[in-house]
mmCIF file with all atom_site columns, C-alpha atoms and ligand atoms in Angstrom:
data_model
loop_
_atom_site.group_PDB
_atom_site.id
_atom_site.type_symbol
_atom_site.label_atom_id
_atom_site.label_alt_id
_atom_site.label_comp_id
_atom_site.label_asym_id
_atom_site.label_entity_id
_atom_site.label_seq_id
_atom_site.pdbx_PDB_ins_code
_atom_site.Cartn_x
_atom_site.Cartn_y
_atom_site.Cartn_z
_atom_site.occupancy
_atom_site.B_iso_or_equiv
_atom_site.pdbx_formal_charge
_atom_site.auth_seq_id
_atom_site.auth_comp_id
_atom_site.auth_asym_id
_atom_site.auth_atom_id
_atom_site.pdbx_PDB_model_num
ATOM   1   C CA  . UNK Y 1 1   ? 0.000   0.000  0.000  1.00 76.00 ? 2   UNK Y CA  1
ATOM   2   C CA  . UNK Y 1 2   ? 1.378   3.408  -1.014 1.00 81.00 ? 3   UNK Y CA  1
ATOM   3   C CA  . UNK Y 1 3   ? 0.203   6.995  -0.943 1.00 78.00 ? 4   UNK Y CA  1
ATOM   4   C CA  . UNK Y 1 4   ? 2.237   9.813  -2.479 1.00 84.00 ? 5   UNK Y CA  1
ATOM   5   C CA  . UNK Y 1 5   ? 5.865   8.927  -1.653 1.00 94.00 ? 6   UNK Y CA  1
ATOM   6   C CA  . UNK Y 1 6   ? 4.926   6.828  1.412  1.00 96.00 ? 7   UNK Y CA  1
ATOM   7   C CA  . UNK Y 1 7   ? 4.815   3.054  1.470  1.00 97.00 ? 8   UNK Y CA  1
ATOM   8   C CA  . UNK Y 1 8   ? 4.351   0.281  4.047  1.00 97.00 ? 9   UNK Y CA  1
ATOM   9   C CA  . UNK Y 1 9   ? 6.907   -2.514 4.257  1.00 97.00 ? 10  UNK Y CA  1
ATOM   10  C CA  . UNK Y 1 10  ? 6.589   -5.533 6.515  1.00 97.00 ? 11  UNK Y CA  1
ATOM   11  C CA  . UNK Y 1 11  ? 9.950   -6.752 7.822  1.00 97.00 ? 12  UNK Y CA  1
ATOM   12  C CA  . UNK Y 1 12  ? 13.300  -5.954 9.371  1.00 98.00 ? 13  UNK Y CA  1
ATOM   13  C CA  . UNK Y 1 13  ? 14.509  -2.386 8.910  1.00 98.00 ? 14  UNK Y CA  1
ATOM   14  C CA  . UNK Y 1 14  ? 18.192  -3.381 9.051  1.00 98.00 ? 15  UNK Y CA  1
ATOM   15  C CA  . UNK Y 1 15  ? 17.902  -4.974 5.585  1.00 98.00 ? 16  UNK Y CA  1
ATOM   16  C CA  . UNK Y 1 16  ? 16.404  -1.958 3.797  1.00 98.00 ? 17  UNK Y CA  1
ATOM   17  C CA  . UNK Y 1 17  ? 18.436  -0.566 0.877  1.00 98.00 ? 18  UNK Y CA  1
ATOM   18  C CA  . UNK Y 1 18  ? 17.547  3.093  1.371  1.00 98.00 ? 19  UNK Y CA  1
ATOM   19  C CA  . UNK Y 1 19  ? 19.705  6.179  1.842  1.00 98.00 ? 20  UNK Y CA  1
ATOM   20  C CA  . UNK Y 1 20  ? 18.922  6.351  5.583  1.00 98.00 ? 21  UNK Y CA  1
ATOM   21  C CA  . UNK Y 1 21  ? 17.253  4.134  8.128  1.00 98.00 ? 22  UNK Y CA  1
ATOM   22  C CA  . UNK Y 1 22  ? 15.932  5.574  11.376 1.00 99.00 ? 23  UNK Y CA  1
ATOM   23  C CA  . UNK Y 1 23  ? 16.772  4.008  14.723 1.00 98.00 ? 24  UNK Y CA  1
ATOM   24  C CA  . UNK Y 1 24  ? 14.468  4.097  17.756 1.00 98.00 ? 25  UNK Y CA  1
ATOM   25  C CA  . UNK Y 1 25  ? 17.290  5.072  20.099 1.00 98.00 ? 26  UNK Y CA  1
ATOM   26  C CA  . UNK Y 1 26  ? 17.316  6.158  23.736 1.00 97.00 ? 27  UNK Y CA  1
ATOM   27  C CA  . UNK Y 1 27  ? 18.714  9.490  24.930 1.00 98.00 ? 28  UNK Y CA  1
ATOM   28  C CA  . UNK Y 1 28  ? 22.168  8.049  25.697 1.00 98.00 ? 29  UNK Y CA  1
ATOM   29  C CA  . UNK Y 1 29  ? 22.544  6.798  22.088 1.00 98.00 ? 30  UNK Y CA  1
ATOM   30  C CA  . UNK Y 1 30  ? 24.597  3.964  23.564 1.00 96.00 ? 31  UNK Y CA  1
ATOM   31  C CA  . UNK Y 1 31  ? 22.409  1.106  22.396 1.00 89.00 ? 32  UNK Y CA  1
ATOM   32  C CA  . UNK Y 1 32  ? 19.429  -0.767 23.780 1.00 91.00 ? 33  UNK Y CA  1
ATOM   33  C CA  . UNK Y 1 33  ? 16.940  -3.499 22.959 1.00 94.00 ? 34  UNK Y CA  1
ATOM   34  C CA  . UNK Y 1 34  ? 14.355  -3.799 20.200 1.00 97.00 ? 35  UNK Y CA  1
ATOM   35  C CA  . UNK Y 1 35  ? 15.177  -2.221 16.875 1.00 98.00 ? 36  UNK Y CA  1
ATOM   36  C CA  . UNK Y 1 36  ? 18.166  -0.374 18.422 1.00 98.00 ? 37  UNK Y CA  1
ATOM   37  C CA  . UNK Y 1 37  ? 19.833  -3.682 19.331 1.00 98.00 ? 38  UNK Y CA  1
ATOM   38  C CA  . UNK Y 1 38  ? 19.116  -5.121 15.884 1.00 98.00 ? 39  UNK Y CA  1
ATOM   39  C CA  . UNK Y 1 39  ? 20.636  -2.070 14.154 1.00 98.00 ? 40  UNK Y CA  1
ATOM   40  C CA  . UNK Y 1 40  ? 23.793  -2.139 16.304 1.00 98.00 ? 41  UNK Y CA  1
ATOM   41  C CA  . UNK Y 1 41  ? 24.254  -5.870 15.618 1.00 98.00 ? 42  UNK Y CA  1
ATOM   42  C CA  . UNK Y 1 42  ? 23.801  -5.421 11.873 1.00 98.00 ? 43  UNK Y CA  1
ATOM   43  C CA  . UNK Y 1 43  ? 25.895  -2.240 11.524 1.00 98.00 ? 44  UNK Y CA  1
ATOM   44  C CA  . UNK Y 1 44  ? 28.821  -3.605 13.555 1.00 98.00 ? 45  UNK Y CA  1
ATOM   45  C CA  . UNK Y 1 45  ? 30.898  -2.268 16.459 1.00 97.00 ? 46  UNK Y CA  1
ATOM   46  C CA  . UNK Y 1 46  ? 31.956  0.906  14.616 1.00 98.00 ? 47  UNK Y CA  1
ATOM   47  C CA  . UNK Y 1 47  ? 28.427  2.181  15.179 1.00 98.00 ? 48  UNK Y CA  1
ATOM   48  C CA  . UNK Y 1 48  ? 28.767  2.289  18.963 1.00 98.00 ? 49  UNK Y CA  1
ATOM   49  C CA  . UNK Y 1 49  ? 32.073  4.134  18.635 1.00 98.00 ? 50  UNK Y CA  1
ATOM   50  C CA  . UNK Y 1 50  ? 30.417  6.730  16.386 1.00 98.00 ? 51  UNK Y CA  1
ATOM   51  C CA  . UNK Y 1 51  ? 27.454  7.073  18.759 1.00 98.00 ? 52  UNK Y CA  1
ATOM   52  C CA  . UNK Y 1 52  ? 29.757  7.735  21.724 1.00 98.00 ? 53  UNK Y CA  1
ATOM   53  C CA  . UNK Y 1 53  ? 31.063  10.837 19.941 1.00 98.00 ? 54  UNK Y CA  1
ATOM   54  C CA  . UNK Y 1 54  ? 27.545  12.300 19.739 1.00 98.00 ? 55  UNK Y CA  1
ATOM   55  C CA  . UNK Y 1 55  ? 27.114  12.680 23.543 1.00 97.00 ? 56  UNK Y CA  1
ATOM   56  C CA  . UNK Y 1 56  ? 23.454  11.718 23.580 1.00 98.00 ? 57  UNK Y CA  1
ATOM   57  C CA  . UNK Y 1 57  ? 20.392  13.300 22.019 1.00 98.00 ? 58  UNK Y CA  1
ATOM   58  C CA  . UNK Y 1 58  ? 17.346  15.041 23.513 1.00 98.00 ? 59  UNK Y CA  1
ATOM   59  C CA  . UNK Y 1 59  ? 13.932  13.393 23.333 1.00 98.00 ? 60  UNK Y CA  1
ATOM   60  C CA  . UNK Y 1 60  ? 12.018  14.519 20.243 1.00 98.00 ? 61  UNK Y CA  1
ATOM   61  C CA  . UNK Y 1 61  ? 15.135  14.970 18.147 1.00 98.00 ? 62  UNK Y CA  1
ATOM   62  C CA  . UNK Y 1 62  ? 17.603  12.929 16.059 1.00 98.00 ? 63  UNK Y CA  1
ATOM   63  C CA  . UNK Y 1 63  ? 21.320  12.690 15.222 1.00 98.00 ? 64  UNK Y CA  1
ATOM   64  C CA  . UNK Y 1 64  ? 23.089  11.066 12.268 1.00 98.00 ? 65  UNK Y CA  1
ATOM   65  C CA  . UNK Y 1 65  ? 25.854  8.474  11.968 1.00 98.00 ? 66  UNK Y CA  1
ATOM   66  C CA  . UNK Y 1 66  ? 27.102  6.508  8.967  1.00 98.00 ? 67  UNK Y CA  1
ATOM   67  C CA  . UNK Y 1 67  ? 25.419  3.152  8.298  1.00 98.00 ? 68  UNK Y CA  1
ATOM   68  C CA  . UNK Y 1 68  ? 28.709  1.191  8.478  1.00 98.00 ? 69  UNK Y CA  1
ATOM   69  C CA  . UNK Y 1 69  ? 27.927  -2.440 7.493  1.00 98.00 ? 70  UNK Y CA  1
ATOM   70  C CA  . UNK Y 1 70  ? 24.313  -1.725 6.575  1.00 98.00 ? 71  UNK Y CA  1
ATOM   71  C CA  . UNK Y 1 71  ? 23.080  -1.275 3.010  1.00 98.00 ? 72  UNK Y CA  1
ATOM   72  C CA  . UNK Y 1 72  ? 21.826  2.154  4.147  1.00 98.00 ? 73  UNK Y CA  1
ATOM   73  C CA  . UNK Y 1 73  ? 24.422  4.937  3.964  1.00 98.00 ? 74  UNK Y CA  1
ATOM   74  C CA  . UNK Y 1 74  ? 23.108  6.732  7.057  1.00 98.00 ? 75  UNK Y CA  1
ATOM   75  C CA  . UNK Y 1 75  ? 21.443  5.960  10.356 1.00 98.00 ? 76  UNK Y CA  1
ATOM   76  C CA  . UNK Y 1 76  ? 19.361  8.684  11.971 1.00 99.00 ? 77  UNK Y CA  1
ATOM   77  C CA  . UNK Y 1 77  ? 19.078  7.991  15.689 1.00 98.00 ? 78  UNK Y CA  1
ATOM   78  C CA  . UNK Y 1 78  ? 15.752  9.397  16.871 1.00 98.00 ? 79  UNK Y CA  1
ATOM   79  C CA  . UNK Y 1 79  ? 14.801  9.532  20.548 1.00 98.00 ? 80  UNK Y CA  1
ATOM   80  C CA  . UNK Y 1 80  ? 11.060  9.033  20.896 1.00 98.00 ? 81  UNK Y CA  1
ATOM   81  C CA  . UNK Y 1 81  ? 9.067   9.769  24.050 1.00 98.00 ? 82  UNK Y CA  1
ATOM   82  C CA  . UNK Y 1 82  ? 8.138   7.152  26.634 1.00 98.00 ? 83  UNK Y CA  1
ATOM   83  C CA  . UNK Y 1 83  ? 4.323   6.978  26.709 1.00 98.00 ? 84  UNK Y CA  1
ATOM   84  C CA  . UNK Y 1 84  ? 2.968   8.164  30.050 1.00 97.00 ? 85  UNK Y CA  1
ATOM   85  C CA  . UNK Y 1 85  ? -0.713  8.771  29.270 1.00 97.00 ? 86  UNK Y CA  1
ATOM   86  C CA  . UNK Y 1 86  ? -0.391  11.421 26.587 1.00 97.00 ? 87  UNK Y CA  1
ATOM   87  C CA  . UNK Y 1 87  ? -0.341  14.530 28.772 1.00 96.00 ? 88  UNK Y CA  1
ATOM   88  C CA  . UNK Y 1 88  ? 3.399   15.082 28.868 1.00 97.00 ? 89  UNK Y CA  1
ATOM   89  C CA  . UNK Y 1 89  ? 3.912   16.358 25.342 1.00 98.00 ? 90  UNK Y CA  1
ATOM   90  C CA  . UNK Y 1 90  ? 4.386   12.874 23.913 1.00 98.00 ? 91  UNK Y CA  1
ATOM   91  C CA  . UNK Y 1 91  ? 2.654   13.694 20.604 1.00 98.00 ? 92  UNK Y CA  1
ATOM   92  C CA  . UNK Y 1 92  ? 4.796   16.794 19.989 1.00 98.00 ? 93  UNK Y CA  1
ATOM   93  C CA  . UNK Y 1 93  ? 7.959   14.896 20.868 1.00 98.00 ? 94  UNK Y CA  1
ATOM   94  C CA  . UNK Y 1 94  ? 7.094   11.994 18.579 1.00 98.00 ? 95  UNK Y CA  1
ATOM   95  C CA  . UNK Y 1 95  ? 6.265   14.376 15.717 1.00 98.00 ? 96  UNK Y CA  1
ATOM   96  C CA  . UNK Y 1 96  ? 9.572   16.144 16.469 1.00 98.00 ? 97  UNK Y CA  1
ATOM   97  C CA  . UNK Y 1 97  ? 11.461  12.873 15.852 1.00 98.00 ? 98  UNK Y CA  1
ATOM   98  C CA  . UNK Y 1 98  ? 9.906   12.352 12.427 1.00 98.00 ? 99  UNK Y CA  1
ATOM   99  C CA  . UNK Y 1 99  ? 10.434  15.990 11.531 1.00 98.00 ? 100 UNK Y CA  1
ATOM   100 C CA  . UNK Y 1 100 ? 14.078  15.983 12.655 1.00 98.00 ? 101 UNK Y CA  1
ATOM   101 C CA  . UNK Y 1 101 ? 14.784  12.907 10.512 1.00 98.00 ? 102 UNK Y CA  1
ATOM   102 C CA  . UNK Y 1 102 ? 13.106  14.448 7.475  1.00 98.00 ? 103 UNK Y CA  1
ATOM   103 C CA  . UNK Y 1 103 ? 15.172  17.607 7.986  1.00 98.00 ? 104 UNK Y CA  1
ATOM   104 C CA  . UNK Y 1 104 ? 18.388  15.569 8.208  1.00 98.00 ? 105 UNK Y CA  1
ATOM   105 C CA  . UNK Y 1 105 ? 17.405  13.758 5.003  1.00 98.00 ? 106 UNK Y CA  1
ATOM   106 C CA  . UNK Y 1 106 ? 16.780  17.063 3.291  1.00 97.00 ? 107 UNK Y CA  1
ATOM   107 C CA  . UNK Y 1 107 ? 20.086  18.551 4.527  1.00 97.00 ? 108 UNK Y CA  1
ATOM   108 C CA  . UNK Y 1 108 ? 22.010  15.563 3.176  1.00 97.00 ? 109 UNK Y CA  1
ATOM   109 C CA  . UNK Y 1 109 ? 20.144  15.584 -0.131 1.00 97.00 ? 110 UNK Y CA  1
ATOM   110 C CA  . UNK Y 1 110 ? 18.767  12.056 0.387  1.00 98.00 ? 111 UNK Y CA  1
ATOM   111 C CA  . UNK Y 1 111 ? 16.098  10.418 -1.747 1.00 98.00 ? 112 UNK Y CA  1
ATOM   112 C CA  . UNK Y 1 112 ? 14.857  7.613  0.478  1.00 98.00 ? 113 UNK Y CA  1
ATOM   113 C CA  . UNK Y 1 113 ? 14.359  6.927  4.182  1.00 98.00 ? 114 UNK Y CA  1
ATOM   114 C CA  . UNK Y 1 114 ? 12.927  4.052  6.224  1.00 98.00 ? 115 UNK Y CA  1
ATOM   115 C CA  . UNK Y 1 115 ? 11.249  4.571  9.603  1.00 99.00 ? 116 UNK Y CA  1
ATOM   116 C CA  . UNK Y 1 116 ? 10.389  1.966  12.248 1.00 98.00 ? 117 UNK Y CA  1
ATOM   117 C CA  . UNK Y 1 117 ? 7.285   2.565  14.377 1.00 98.00 ? 118 UNK Y CA  1
ATOM   118 C CA  . UNK Y 1 118 ? 9.124   4.859  16.815 1.00 98.00 ? 119 UNK Y CA  1
ATOM   119 C CA  . UNK Y 1 119 ? 8.190   4.619  20.514 1.00 98.00 ? 120 UNK Y CA  1
ATOM   120 C CA  . UNK Y 1 120 ? 5.634   1.795  20.002 1.00 98.00 ? 121 UNK Y CA  1
ATOM   121 C CA  . UNK Y 1 121 ? 7.730   -1.021 21.482 1.00 97.00 ? 122 UNK Y CA  1
ATOM   122 C CA  . UNK Y 1 122 ? 9.428   -0.713 24.852 1.00 97.00 ? 123 UNK Y CA  1
ATOM   123 C CA  . UNK Y 1 123 ? 8.246   2.926  25.083 1.00 98.00 ? 124 UNK Y CA  1
ATOM   124 C CA  . UNK Y 1 124 ? 4.572   1.810  24.811 1.00 98.00 ? 125 UNK Y CA  1
ATOM   125 C CA  . UNK Y 1 125 ? 3.162   4.599  22.630 1.00 98.00 ? 126 UNK Y CA  1
ATOM   126 C CA  . UNK Y 1 126 ? -0.291  3.470  21.362 1.00 98.00 ? 127 UNK Y CA  1
ATOM   127 C CA  . UNK Y 1 127 ? 0.287   2.110  17.852 1.00 98.00 ? 128 UNK Y CA  1
ATOM   128 C CA  . UNK Y 1 128 ? -2.509  3.801  15.990 1.00 98.00 ? 129 UNK Y CA  1
ATOM   129 C CA  . UNK Y 1 129 ? -1.881  7.253  17.461 1.00 98.00 ? 130 UNK Y CA  1
ATOM   130 C CA  . UNK Y 1 130 ? 1.813   6.897  16.739 1.00 98.00 ? 131 UNK Y CA  1
ATOM   131 C CA  . UNK Y 1 131 ? 1.142   5.853  13.125 1.00 98.00 ? 132 UNK Y CA  1
ATOM   132 C CA  . UNK Y 1 132 ? -1.146  8.854  12.607 1.00 97.00 ? 133 UNK Y CA  1
ATOM   133 C CA  . UNK Y 1 133 ? 1.620   11.177 13.775 1.00 98.00 ? 134 UNK Y CA  1
ATOM   134 C CA  . UNK Y 1 134 ? 4.147   9.427  11.507 1.00 98.00 ? 135 UNK Y CA  1
ATOM   135 C CA  . UNK Y 1 135 ? 1.958   9.700  8.396  1.00 97.00 ? 136 UNK Y CA  1
ATOM   136 C CA  . UNK Y 1 136 ? 0.864   13.275 9.100  1.00 96.00 ? 137 UNK Y CA  1
ATOM   137 C CA  . UNK Y 1 137 ? 4.394   14.542 9.761  1.00 97.00 ? 138 UNK Y CA  1
ATOM   138 C CA  . UNK Y 1 138 ? 5.836   12.777 6.706  1.00 97.00 ? 139 UNK Y CA  1
ATOM   139 C CA  . UNK Y 1 139 ? 3.066   14.150 4.539  1.00 94.00 ? 140 UNK Y CA  1
ATOM   140 C CA  . UNK Y 1 140 ? 3.727   17.686 5.757  1.00 94.00 ? 141 UNK Y CA  1
ATOM   141 C CA  . UNK Y 1 141 ? 7.531   17.699 5.814  1.00 95.00 ? 142 UNK Y CA  1
ATOM   142 C CA  . UNK Y 1 142 ? 8.609   14.833 3.528  1.00 96.00 ? 143 UNK Y CA  1
ATOM   143 C CA  . UNK Y 1 143 ? 8.143   16.332 0.093  1.00 93.00 ? 144 UNK Y CA  1
ATOM   144 C CA  . UNK Y 1 144 ? 11.820  16.437 -0.816 1.00 94.00 ? 145 UNK Y CA  1
ATOM   145 C CA  . UNK Y 1 145 ? 12.045  12.618 -0.608 1.00 97.00 ? 146 UNK Y CA  1
ATOM   146 C CA  . UNK Y 1 146 ? 11.183  10.191 -3.406 1.00 97.00 ? 147 UNK Y CA  1
ATOM   147 C CA  . UNK Y 1 147 ? 10.460  7.314  -1.055 1.00 98.00 ? 148 UNK Y CA  1
ATOM   148 C CA  . UNK Y 1 148 ? 9.467   7.097  2.604  1.00 98.00 ? 149 UNK Y CA  1
ATOM   149 C CA  . UNK Y 1 149 ? 9.105   3.569  3.982  1.00 98.00 ? 150 UNK Y CA  1
ATOM   150 C CA  . UNK Y 1 150 ? 7.239   2.689  7.174  1.00 98.00 ? 151 UNK Y CA  1
ATOM   151 C CA  . UNK Y 1 151 ? 8.887   -0.587 8.096  1.00 98.00 ? 152 UNK Y CA  1
ATOM   152 C CA  . UNK Y 1 152 ? 6.639   -2.626 10.372 1.00 98.00 ? 153 UNK Y CA  1
ATOM   153 C CA  . UNK Y 1 153 ? 7.980   -5.594 12.265 1.00 97.00 ? 154 UNK Y CA  1
ATOM   154 C CA  . UNK Y 1 154 ? 4.566   -7.061 13.048 1.00 96.00 ? 155 UNK Y CA  1
ATOM   155 C CA  . UNK Y 1 155 ? 1.400   -7.500 11.017 1.00 97.00 ? 156 UNK Y CA  1
ATOM   156 C CA  . UNK Y 1 156 ? -0.786  -5.495 13.419 1.00 97.00 ? 157 UNK Y CA  1
ATOM   157 C CA  . UNK Y 1 157 ? 1.323   -2.359 12.914 1.00 98.00 ? 158 UNK Y CA  1
ATOM   158 C CA  . UNK Y 1 158 ? 1.516   -2.916 9.152  1.00 98.00 ? 159 UNK Y CA  1
ATOM   159 C CA  . UNK Y 1 159 ? -2.313  -3.152 8.982  1.00 98.00 ? 160 UNK Y CA  1
ATOM   160 C CA  . UNK Y 1 160 ? -2.650  0.174  10.812 1.00 98.00 ? 161 UNK Y CA  1
ATOM   161 C CA  . UNK Y 1 161 ? -0.298  1.946  8.389  1.00 97.00 ? 162 UNK Y CA  1
ATOM   162 C CA  . UNK Y 1 162 ? -1.983  0.337  5.358  1.00 96.00 ? 163 UNK Y CA  1
ATOM   163 C CA  . UNK Y 1 163 ? -5.388  1.542  6.511  1.00 96.00 ? 164 UNK Y CA  1
ATOM   164 C CA  . UNK Y 1 164 ? -4.097  5.080  7.104  1.00 95.00 ? 165 UNK Y CA  1
ATOM   165 C CA  . UNK Y 1 165 ? -2.509  5.238  3.645  1.00 95.00 ? 166 UNK Y CA  1
ATOM   166 C CA  . UNK Y 1 166 ? -5.614  3.702  2.028  1.00 92.00 ? 167 UNK Y CA  1
ATOM   167 C CA  . UNK Y 1 167 ? -7.808  6.319  3.678  1.00 89.00 ? 168 UNK Y CA  1
ATOM   168 C CA  . UNK Y 1 168 ? -5.474  9.043  2.397  1.00 84.00 ? 169 UNK Y CA  1
ATOM   169 C CA  . UNK Y 1 169 ? -5.737  7.557  -1.106 1.00 77.00 ? 170 UNK Y CA  1
ATOM   170 C CA  . UNK Y 1 170 ? -9.533  7.595  -1.035 1.00 74.00 ? 171 UNK Y CA  1
ATOM   171 C CA  . UNK Y 1 171 ? -9.946  11.134 0.261  1.00 64.00 ? 172 UNK Y CA  1
ATOM   172 C CA  . UNK Y 1 172 ? -6.605  12.900 0.375  1.00 60.00 ? 173 UNK Y CA  1
ATOM   173 C CA  . UNK Y 1 173 ? -7.849  16.381 1.238  1.00 59.00 ? 174 UNK Y CA  1
ATOM   174 C CA  . UNK Y 1 174 ? -10.412 15.384 3.817  1.00 57.00 ? 175 UNK Y CA  1
ATOM   175 C CA  . UNK Y 1 175 ? -7.888  13.057 5.458  1.00 55.00 ? 176 UNK Y CA  1
ATOM   176 C CA  . UNK Y 1 176 ? -5.277  15.746 5.512  1.00 55.00 ? 177 UNK Y CA  1
ATOM   177 C CA  . UNK Y 1 177 ? -7.655  17.944 7.473  1.00 55.00 ? 178 UNK Y CA  1
ATOM   178 C CA  . UNK Y 1 178 ? -8.690  15.114 9.804  1.00 54.00 ? 179 UNK Y CA  1
ATOM   179 C CA  . UNK Y 1 179 ? -5.269  13.742 10.651 1.00 53.00 ? 180 UNK Y CA  1
HETATM 180 P P1  . ADP L 2 .   ? 10.934  2.122  21.426 1.00 57.68 ? 25  ADP L P1  1
HETATM 181 O O1  . ADP L 2 .   ? 11.867  2.002  22.585 1.00 57.68 ? 25  ADP L O1  1
HETATM 182 O O2  . ADP L 2 .   ? 11.043  3.450  20.695 1.00 57.68 ? 25  ADP L O2  1
HETATM 183 O O3  . ADP L 2 .   ? 9.531   1.767  21.772 1.00 57.68 ? 25  ADP L O3  1
HETATM 184 P P2  . ADP L 2 .   ? 11.403  -0.495 20.162 1.00 57.68 ? 25  ADP L P2  1
HETATM 185 O O4  . ADP L 2 .   ? 12.635  -0.918 19.450 1.00 57.68 ? 25  ADP L O4  1
HETATM 186 O O5  . ADP L 2 .   ? 11.084  -1.189 21.440 1.00 57.68 ? 25  ADP L O5  1
HETATM 187 O O6  . ADP L 2 .   ? 11.519  1.100  20.341 1.00 57.68 ? 25  ADP L O6  1
HETATM 188 O O7  . ADP L 2 .   ? 10.154  -0.669 19.201 1.00 57.68 ? 25  ADP L O7  1
HETATM 189 C C1  . ADP L 2 .   ? 9.818   0.206  18.160 1.00 57.68 ? 25  ADP L C1  1
HETATM 190 C C2  . ADP L 2 .   ? 9.138   -0.575 17.066 1.00 57.68 ? 25  ADP L C2  1
HETATM 191 O O8  . ADP L 2 .   ? 10.135  -1.245 16.280 1.00 57.68 ? 25  ADP L O8  1
HETATM 192 C C3  . ADP L 2 .   ? 8.178   -1.681 17.550 1.00 57.68 ? 25  ADP L C3  1
HETATM 193 O O9  . ADP L 2 .   ? 7.003   -1.654 16.757 1.00 57.68 ? 25  ADP L O9  1
HETATM 194 C C4  . ADP L 2 .   ? 8.975   -2.960 17.297 1.00 57.68 ? 25  ADP L C4  1
HETATM 195 O O10 . ADP L 2 .   ? 8.113   -4.062 17.023 1.00 57.68 ? 25  ADP L O10 1
HETATM 196 C C5  . ADP L 2 .   ? 9.727   -2.576 16.055 1.00 57.68 ? 25  ADP L C5  1
HETATM 197 N N1  . ADP L 2 .   ? 10.939  -3.352 15.728 1.00 57.68 ? 25  ADP L N1  1
HETATM 198 C C6  . ADP L 2 .   ? 11.715  -4.123 16.536 1.00 57.68 ? 25  ADP L C6  1
HETATM 199 N N2  . ADP L 2 .   ? 12.738  -4.657 15.828 1.00 57.68 ? 25  ADP L N2  1
HETATM 200 C C7  . ADP L 2 .   ? 12.612  -4.198 14.548 1.00 57.68 ? 25  ADP L C7  1
HETATM 201 C C8  . ADP L 2 .   ? 13.343  -4.388 13.323 1.00 57.68 ? 25  ADP L C8  1
HETATM 202 N N3  . ADP L 2 .   ? 14.441  -5.168 13.277 1.00 57.68 ? 25  ADP L N3  1
HETATM 203 N N4  . ADP L 2 .   ? 12.897  -3.746 12.204 1.00 57.68 ? 25  ADP L N4  1
HETATM 204 C C9  . ADP L 2 .   ? 11.806  -2.967 12.236 1.00 57.68 ? 25  ADP L C9  1
HETATM 205 N N5  . ADP L 2 .   ? 11.074  -2.736 13.340 1.00 57.68 ? 25  ADP L N5  1
HETATM 206 C C10 . ADP L 2 .   ? 11.473  -3.354 14.481 1.00 57.68 ? 25  ADP L C10 1
#
């Protein structure tokens, strides 16, 4: 399922042959579980050395490293919010992650980027709300890219993204207002 330059991919983000993949990092940028662990394993030990030089990253933002052993040239390490009920600015911080990555892509003149479902694993952000923020922010700020992939590890998340993109396809303007 695709809409504009956005497409849903089911699978492992570490295998994507795009210009940049996005990591769901924590504020230390020193590695963790989930997709972060998978990316560090696939990129190799040089990645941790590069991350150490960045001295962390605030929540709602992102920092870049090379992709090392990955097919992707870049990794953008985004620090999503931990869900704590939705009243602590989680939505703005999550949108900030997507926006920061799109800005990095634009600055580096990239054509393609792959996002995981940031914050929806260990950080417990509700999947549908998170996907709405991802699609809305990419639609608003992702025009310079030819291809934006939402890489979903599980079928439930993929189905949510597919339905959001299908809705956009059916009624793009109305959906844009509603999202
Ligand atoms: P966070 O701490 O931001 O919640 P997680 O890594 O725990 O990050 O989870 C974020 C999302 O990434 C979840 O939907 C999880 O299922 C998914 N995920 C985990 N491993 C991978 C992978 N190798 N490729 C793509 N998505 C992944």
